mmCIF file of C-alpha atoms in Angstrom:
data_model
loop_
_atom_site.group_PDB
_atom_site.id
_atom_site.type_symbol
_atom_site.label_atom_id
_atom_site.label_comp_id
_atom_site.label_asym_id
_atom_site.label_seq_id
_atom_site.Cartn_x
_atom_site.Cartn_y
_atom_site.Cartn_z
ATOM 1 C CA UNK A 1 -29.362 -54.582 20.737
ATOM 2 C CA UNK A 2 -28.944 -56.729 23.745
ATOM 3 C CA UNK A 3 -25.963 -58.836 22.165
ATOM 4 C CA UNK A 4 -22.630 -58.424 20.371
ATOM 5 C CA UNK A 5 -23.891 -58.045 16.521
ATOM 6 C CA UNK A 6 -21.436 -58.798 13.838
ATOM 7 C CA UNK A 7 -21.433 -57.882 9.241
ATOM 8 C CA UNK A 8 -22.128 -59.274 7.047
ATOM 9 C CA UNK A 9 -22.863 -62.992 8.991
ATOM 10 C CA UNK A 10 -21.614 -63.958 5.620
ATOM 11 C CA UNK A 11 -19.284 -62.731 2.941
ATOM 12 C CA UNK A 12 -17.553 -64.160 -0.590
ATOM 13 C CA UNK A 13 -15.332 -62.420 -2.452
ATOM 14 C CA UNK A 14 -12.281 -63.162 -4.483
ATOM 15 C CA UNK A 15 -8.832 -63.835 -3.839
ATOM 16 C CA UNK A 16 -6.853 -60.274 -3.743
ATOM 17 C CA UNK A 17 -10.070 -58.515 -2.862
ATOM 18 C CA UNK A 18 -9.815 -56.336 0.801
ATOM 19 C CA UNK A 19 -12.710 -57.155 2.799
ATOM 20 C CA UNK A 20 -14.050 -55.453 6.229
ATOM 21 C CA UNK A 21 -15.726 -57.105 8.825
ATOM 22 C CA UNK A 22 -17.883 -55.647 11.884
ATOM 23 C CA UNK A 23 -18.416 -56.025 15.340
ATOM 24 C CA UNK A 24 -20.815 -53.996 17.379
ATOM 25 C CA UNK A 25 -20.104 -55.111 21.488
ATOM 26 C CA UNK A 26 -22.728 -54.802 23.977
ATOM 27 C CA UNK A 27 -22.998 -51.618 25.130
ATOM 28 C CA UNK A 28 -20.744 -50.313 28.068
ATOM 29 C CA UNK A 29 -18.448 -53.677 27.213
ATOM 30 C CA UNK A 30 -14.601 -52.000 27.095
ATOM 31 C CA UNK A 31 -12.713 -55.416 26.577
ATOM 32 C CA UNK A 32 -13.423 -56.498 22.505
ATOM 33 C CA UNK A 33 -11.655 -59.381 20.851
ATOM 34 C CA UNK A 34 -11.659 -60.827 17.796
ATOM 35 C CA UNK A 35 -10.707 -64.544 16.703
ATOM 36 C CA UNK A 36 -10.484 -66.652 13.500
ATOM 37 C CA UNK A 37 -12.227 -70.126 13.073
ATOM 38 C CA UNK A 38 -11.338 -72.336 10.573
ATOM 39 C CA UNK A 39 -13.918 -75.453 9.541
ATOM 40 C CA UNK A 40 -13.718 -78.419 12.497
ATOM 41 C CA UNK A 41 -10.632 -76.193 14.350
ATOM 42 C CA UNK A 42 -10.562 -74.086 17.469
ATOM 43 C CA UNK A 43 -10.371 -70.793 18.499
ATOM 44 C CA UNK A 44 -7.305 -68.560 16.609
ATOM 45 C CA UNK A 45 -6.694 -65.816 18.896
ATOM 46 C CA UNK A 46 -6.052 -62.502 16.491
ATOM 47 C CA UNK A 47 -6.268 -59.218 19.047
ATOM 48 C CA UNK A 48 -7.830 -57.951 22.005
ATOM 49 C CA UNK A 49 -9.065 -54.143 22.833
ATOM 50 C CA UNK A 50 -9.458 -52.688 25.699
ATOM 51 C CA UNK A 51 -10.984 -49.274 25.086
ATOM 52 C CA UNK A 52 -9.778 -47.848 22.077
ATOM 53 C CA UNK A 53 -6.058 -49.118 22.420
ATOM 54 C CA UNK A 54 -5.078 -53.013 21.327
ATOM 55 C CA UNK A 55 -2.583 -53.974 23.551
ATOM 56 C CA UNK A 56 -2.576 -57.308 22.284
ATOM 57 C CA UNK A 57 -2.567 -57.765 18.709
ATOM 58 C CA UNK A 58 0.034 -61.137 18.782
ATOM 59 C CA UNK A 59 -2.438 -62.930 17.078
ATOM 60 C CA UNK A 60 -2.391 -61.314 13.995
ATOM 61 C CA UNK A 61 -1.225 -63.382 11.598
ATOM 62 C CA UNK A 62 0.154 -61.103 8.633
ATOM 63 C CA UNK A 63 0.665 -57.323 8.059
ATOM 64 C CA UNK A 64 -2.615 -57.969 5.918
ATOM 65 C CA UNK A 65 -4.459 -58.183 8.442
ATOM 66 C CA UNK A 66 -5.576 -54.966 10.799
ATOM 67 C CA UNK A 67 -8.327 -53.739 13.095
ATOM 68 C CA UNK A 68 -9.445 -51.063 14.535
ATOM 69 C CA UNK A 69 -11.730 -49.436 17.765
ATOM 70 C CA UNK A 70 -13.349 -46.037 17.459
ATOM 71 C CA UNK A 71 -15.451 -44.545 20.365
ATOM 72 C CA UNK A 72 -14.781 -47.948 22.203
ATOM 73 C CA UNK A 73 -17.513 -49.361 20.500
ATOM 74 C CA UNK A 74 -17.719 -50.661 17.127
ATOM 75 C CA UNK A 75 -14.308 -52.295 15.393
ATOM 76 C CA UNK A 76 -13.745 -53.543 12.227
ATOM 77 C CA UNK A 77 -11.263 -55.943 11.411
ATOM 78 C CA UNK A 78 -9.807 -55.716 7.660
ATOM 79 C CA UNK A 79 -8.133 -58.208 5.670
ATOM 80 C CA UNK A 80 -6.525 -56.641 2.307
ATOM 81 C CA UNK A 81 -5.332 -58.778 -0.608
ATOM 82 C CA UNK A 82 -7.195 -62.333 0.755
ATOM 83 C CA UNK A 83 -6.276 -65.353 0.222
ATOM 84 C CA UNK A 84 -7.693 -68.769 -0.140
ATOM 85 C CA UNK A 85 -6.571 -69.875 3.877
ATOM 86 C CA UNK A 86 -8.436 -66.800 4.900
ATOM 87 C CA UNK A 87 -11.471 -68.320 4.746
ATOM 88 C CA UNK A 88 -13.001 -68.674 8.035
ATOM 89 C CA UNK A 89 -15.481 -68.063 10.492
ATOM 90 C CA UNK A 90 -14.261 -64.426 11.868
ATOM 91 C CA UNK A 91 -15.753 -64.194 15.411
ATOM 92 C CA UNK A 92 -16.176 -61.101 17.617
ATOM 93 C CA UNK A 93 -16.659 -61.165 21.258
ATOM 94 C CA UNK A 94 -16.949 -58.374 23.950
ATOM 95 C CA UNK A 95 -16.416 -58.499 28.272
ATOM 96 C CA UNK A 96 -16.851 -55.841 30.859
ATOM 97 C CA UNK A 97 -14.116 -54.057 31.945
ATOM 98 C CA UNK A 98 -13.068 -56.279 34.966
ATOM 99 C CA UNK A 99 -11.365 -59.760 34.011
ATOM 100 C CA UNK A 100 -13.556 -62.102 35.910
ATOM 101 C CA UNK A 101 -16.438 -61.469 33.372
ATOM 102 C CA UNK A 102 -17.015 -63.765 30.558
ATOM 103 C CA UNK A 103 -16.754 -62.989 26.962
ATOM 104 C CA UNK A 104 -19.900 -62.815 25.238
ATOM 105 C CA UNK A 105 -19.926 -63.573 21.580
ATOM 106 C CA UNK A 106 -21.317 -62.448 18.171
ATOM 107 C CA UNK A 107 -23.352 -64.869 15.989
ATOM 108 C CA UNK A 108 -19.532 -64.386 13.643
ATOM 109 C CA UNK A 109 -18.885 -63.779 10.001
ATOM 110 C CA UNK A 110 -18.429 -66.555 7.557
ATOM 111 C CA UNK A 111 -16.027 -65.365 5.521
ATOM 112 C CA UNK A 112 -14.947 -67.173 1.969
ATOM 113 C CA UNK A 113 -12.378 -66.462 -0.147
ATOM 114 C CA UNK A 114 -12.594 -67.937 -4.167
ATOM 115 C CA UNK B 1 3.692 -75.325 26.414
ATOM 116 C CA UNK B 2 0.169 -74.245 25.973
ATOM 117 C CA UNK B 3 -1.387 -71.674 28.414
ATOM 118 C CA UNK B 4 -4.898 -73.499 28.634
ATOM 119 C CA UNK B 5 -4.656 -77.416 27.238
ATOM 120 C CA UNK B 6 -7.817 -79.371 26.901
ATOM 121 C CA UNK B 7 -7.899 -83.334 25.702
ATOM 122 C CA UNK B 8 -9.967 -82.465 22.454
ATOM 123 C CA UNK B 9 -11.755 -86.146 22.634
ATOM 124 C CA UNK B 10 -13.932 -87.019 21.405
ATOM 125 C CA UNK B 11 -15.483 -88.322 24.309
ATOM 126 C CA UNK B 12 -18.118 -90.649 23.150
ATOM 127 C CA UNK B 13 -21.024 -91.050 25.568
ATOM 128 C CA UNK B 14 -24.080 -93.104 26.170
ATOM 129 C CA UNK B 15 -27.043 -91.206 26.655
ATOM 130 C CA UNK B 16 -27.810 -90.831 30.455
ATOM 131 C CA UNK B 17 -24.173 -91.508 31.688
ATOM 132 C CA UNK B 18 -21.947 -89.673 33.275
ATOM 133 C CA UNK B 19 -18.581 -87.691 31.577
ATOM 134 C CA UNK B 20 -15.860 -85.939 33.110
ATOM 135 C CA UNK B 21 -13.206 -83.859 31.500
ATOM 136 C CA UNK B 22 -10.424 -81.933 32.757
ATOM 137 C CA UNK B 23 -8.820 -78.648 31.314
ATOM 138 C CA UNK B 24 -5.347 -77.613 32.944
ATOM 139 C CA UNK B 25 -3.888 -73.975 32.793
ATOM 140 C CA UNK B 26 0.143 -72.696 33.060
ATOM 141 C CA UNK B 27 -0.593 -69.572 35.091
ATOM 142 C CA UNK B 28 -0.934 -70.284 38.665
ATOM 143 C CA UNK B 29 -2.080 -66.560 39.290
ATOM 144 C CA UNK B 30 -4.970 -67.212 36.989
ATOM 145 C CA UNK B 31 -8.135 -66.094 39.388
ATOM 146 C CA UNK B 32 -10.757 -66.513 36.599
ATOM 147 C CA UNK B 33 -11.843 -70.144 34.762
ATOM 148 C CA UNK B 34 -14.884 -70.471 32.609
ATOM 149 C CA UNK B 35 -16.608 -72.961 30.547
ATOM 150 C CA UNK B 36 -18.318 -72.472 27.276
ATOM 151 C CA UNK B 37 -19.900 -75.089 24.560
ATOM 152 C CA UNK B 38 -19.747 -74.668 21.082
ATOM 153 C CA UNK B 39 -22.216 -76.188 18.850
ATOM 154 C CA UNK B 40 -21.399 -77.438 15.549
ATOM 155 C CA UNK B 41 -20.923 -73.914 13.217
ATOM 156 C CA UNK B 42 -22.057 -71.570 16.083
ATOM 157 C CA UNK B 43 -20.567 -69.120 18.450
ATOM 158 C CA UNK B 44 -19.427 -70.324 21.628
ATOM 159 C CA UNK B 45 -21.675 -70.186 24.526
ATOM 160 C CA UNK B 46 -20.963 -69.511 28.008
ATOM 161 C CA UNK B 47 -21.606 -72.526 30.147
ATOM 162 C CA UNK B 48 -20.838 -71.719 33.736
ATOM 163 C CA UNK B 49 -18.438 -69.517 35.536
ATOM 164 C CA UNK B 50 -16.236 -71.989 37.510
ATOM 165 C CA UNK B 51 -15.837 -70.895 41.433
ATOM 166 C CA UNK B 52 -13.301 -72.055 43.954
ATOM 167 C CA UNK B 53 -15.740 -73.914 45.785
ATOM 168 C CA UNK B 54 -16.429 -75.982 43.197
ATOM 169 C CA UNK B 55 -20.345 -74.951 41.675
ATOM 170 C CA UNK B 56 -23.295 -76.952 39.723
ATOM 171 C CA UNK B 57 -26.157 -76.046 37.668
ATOM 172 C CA UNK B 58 -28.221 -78.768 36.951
ATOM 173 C CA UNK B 59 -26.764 -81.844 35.573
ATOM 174 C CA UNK B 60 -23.418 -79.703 35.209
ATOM 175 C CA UNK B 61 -20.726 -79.742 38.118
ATOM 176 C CA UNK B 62 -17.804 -77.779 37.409
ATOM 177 C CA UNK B 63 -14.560 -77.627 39.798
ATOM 178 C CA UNK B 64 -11.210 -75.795 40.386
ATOM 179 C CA UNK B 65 -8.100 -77.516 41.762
ATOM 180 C CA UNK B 66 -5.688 -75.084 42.242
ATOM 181 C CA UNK B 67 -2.918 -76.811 43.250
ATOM 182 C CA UNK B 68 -2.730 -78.912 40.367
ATOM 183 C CA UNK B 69 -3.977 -76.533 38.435
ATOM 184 C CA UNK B 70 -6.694 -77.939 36.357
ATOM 185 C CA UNK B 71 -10.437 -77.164 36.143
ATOM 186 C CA UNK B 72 -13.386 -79.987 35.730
ATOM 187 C CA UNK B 73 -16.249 -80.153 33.868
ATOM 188 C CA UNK B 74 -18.821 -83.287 34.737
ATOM 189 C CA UNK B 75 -21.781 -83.882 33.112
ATOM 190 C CA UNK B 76 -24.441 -86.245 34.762
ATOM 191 C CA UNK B 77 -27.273 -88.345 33.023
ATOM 192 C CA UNK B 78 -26.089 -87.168 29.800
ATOM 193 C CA UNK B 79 -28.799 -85.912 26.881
ATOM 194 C CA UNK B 80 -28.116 -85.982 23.176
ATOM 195 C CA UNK B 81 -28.430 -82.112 23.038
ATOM 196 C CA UNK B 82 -24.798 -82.091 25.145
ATOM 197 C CA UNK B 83 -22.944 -83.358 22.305
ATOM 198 C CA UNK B 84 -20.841 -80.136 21.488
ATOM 199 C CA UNK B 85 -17.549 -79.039 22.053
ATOM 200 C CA UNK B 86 -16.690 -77.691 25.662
ATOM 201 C CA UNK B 87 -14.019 -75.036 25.726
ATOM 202 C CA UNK B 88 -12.167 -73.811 28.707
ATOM 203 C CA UNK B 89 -11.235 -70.252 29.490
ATOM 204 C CA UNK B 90 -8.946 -69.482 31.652
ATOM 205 C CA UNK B 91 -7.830 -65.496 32.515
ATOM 206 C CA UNK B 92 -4.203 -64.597 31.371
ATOM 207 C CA UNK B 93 -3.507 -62.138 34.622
ATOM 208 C CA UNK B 94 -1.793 -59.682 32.482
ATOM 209 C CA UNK B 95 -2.379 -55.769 33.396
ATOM 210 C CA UNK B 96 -5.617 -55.949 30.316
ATOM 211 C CA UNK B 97 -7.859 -59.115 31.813
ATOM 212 C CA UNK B 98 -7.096 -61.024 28.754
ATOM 213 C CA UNK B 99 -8.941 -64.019 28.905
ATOM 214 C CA UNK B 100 -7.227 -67.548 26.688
ATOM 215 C CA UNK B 101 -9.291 -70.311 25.633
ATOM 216 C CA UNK B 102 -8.462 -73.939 25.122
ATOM 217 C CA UNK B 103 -9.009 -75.573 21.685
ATOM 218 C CA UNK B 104 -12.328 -77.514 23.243
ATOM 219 C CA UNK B 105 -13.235 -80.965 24.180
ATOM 220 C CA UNK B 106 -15.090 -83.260 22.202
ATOM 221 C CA UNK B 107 -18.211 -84.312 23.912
ATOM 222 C CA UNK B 108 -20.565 -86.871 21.464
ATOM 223 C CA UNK B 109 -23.731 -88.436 23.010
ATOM 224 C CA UNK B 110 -25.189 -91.814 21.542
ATOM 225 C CA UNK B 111 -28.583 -93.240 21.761
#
């Protein structure tokens, strides 16, 4: 497709469950990020890829949280043993290599945790 | 300090005014400043890219002040459909092209 697709666009599960979220970035995009959104709050910064390789992952904000990049292309972000504050709008966004491009973002996955 | 600081607002506006916001950044090596808007429960949306010159598209001016090191965003005869939050984005100059967003400004429109 001609945007950054995220799944599910929505997902409930329970508390301790592991859940893993997807980001598909426009095609021939190497930067990918992904950030957290709580209800009426801004962007949470969780980890950046360029590539394959995460050279930022400072945002992360347990060891419960991981990601991944295969093929630098699709990533999936996991989140094992969730909790109640994980609950969030989980939002992926992709760039061109070169920093002066803008980040273009996925539609997001609404993620709650009972 | 913040890398990119915004005043979140809100900034409560009569419809067909004019409202102008400012977004200041830590890094004066930064060479790349956007603006997005972010509706209510959606994905941000990019805006405008924000040149050195200072650029407009529409009712939507945007400017750079390096030397104080803040960008602008002004919005002329102001419709409903701009209420929304406007977030800056400012690039982080490390080796990757990281690019760091603000937390948004408010921006509410009234009849």
């Amino acid at each position: 497709g001609a945007g950054v697709s995220q799944s599910p666009s929505n997902k409930v599960t329970e508390k301790g469950k592991d859940v893993e979220l997807r980001c598909d970035p426009i095609s021939g995009h190497t930067a990918l990020y992904w950030y957290r959104q709580r209800l009426g709050q801004g962007l949470e910064f969780l980890i950046y890829f360029q590539g394959n390789s995460a050279p930022d992952k400072s945002g992360l904000p347990s060891d419960r949280f991981s990601a991944e990049r295969t093929g630098e292309s699709v990533s999936t972000l996991t989140i094992q043993r969730t909790q109640q504050e994980d609950s969030a709008v989980y939002l992926c966004a992709s760039s061109a290599l070169v920093s002066n491009q803008p980040q273009h973002f996925g539609d997001g996955t609404r993620l709650s945790i009972l | 300090r913040k890398e990119v600081e915004q005043d979140p607002g809100p900034f409560n506006v009569p419809e067909g005014a004019t409202v102008a916001f400012n977004c200041t950044y830590s890094n004066s090596a930064s060479q790349s400043f956007f603006w997005y808007r972010q509706d209510c429960r959606k994905e941000p949306k990019l805006l405008m890219s924000v040149y050195s010159s200072g650029n407009e598209d529409g009712r939507f001016t945007a400017q750079l002040n390096r030397a104080s090191q803040y960008i602008s965003l002004l919005i002329r005869d102001s419709k409903l459909s701009d209420s929304a939050t406007y977030l800056c984005v400012v690039d982080t100059t490390d080796s990757w092209g990281k690019l760091q967003f603000g937390a948004g400004t408010q921006v509410v429109v009234t009849p």
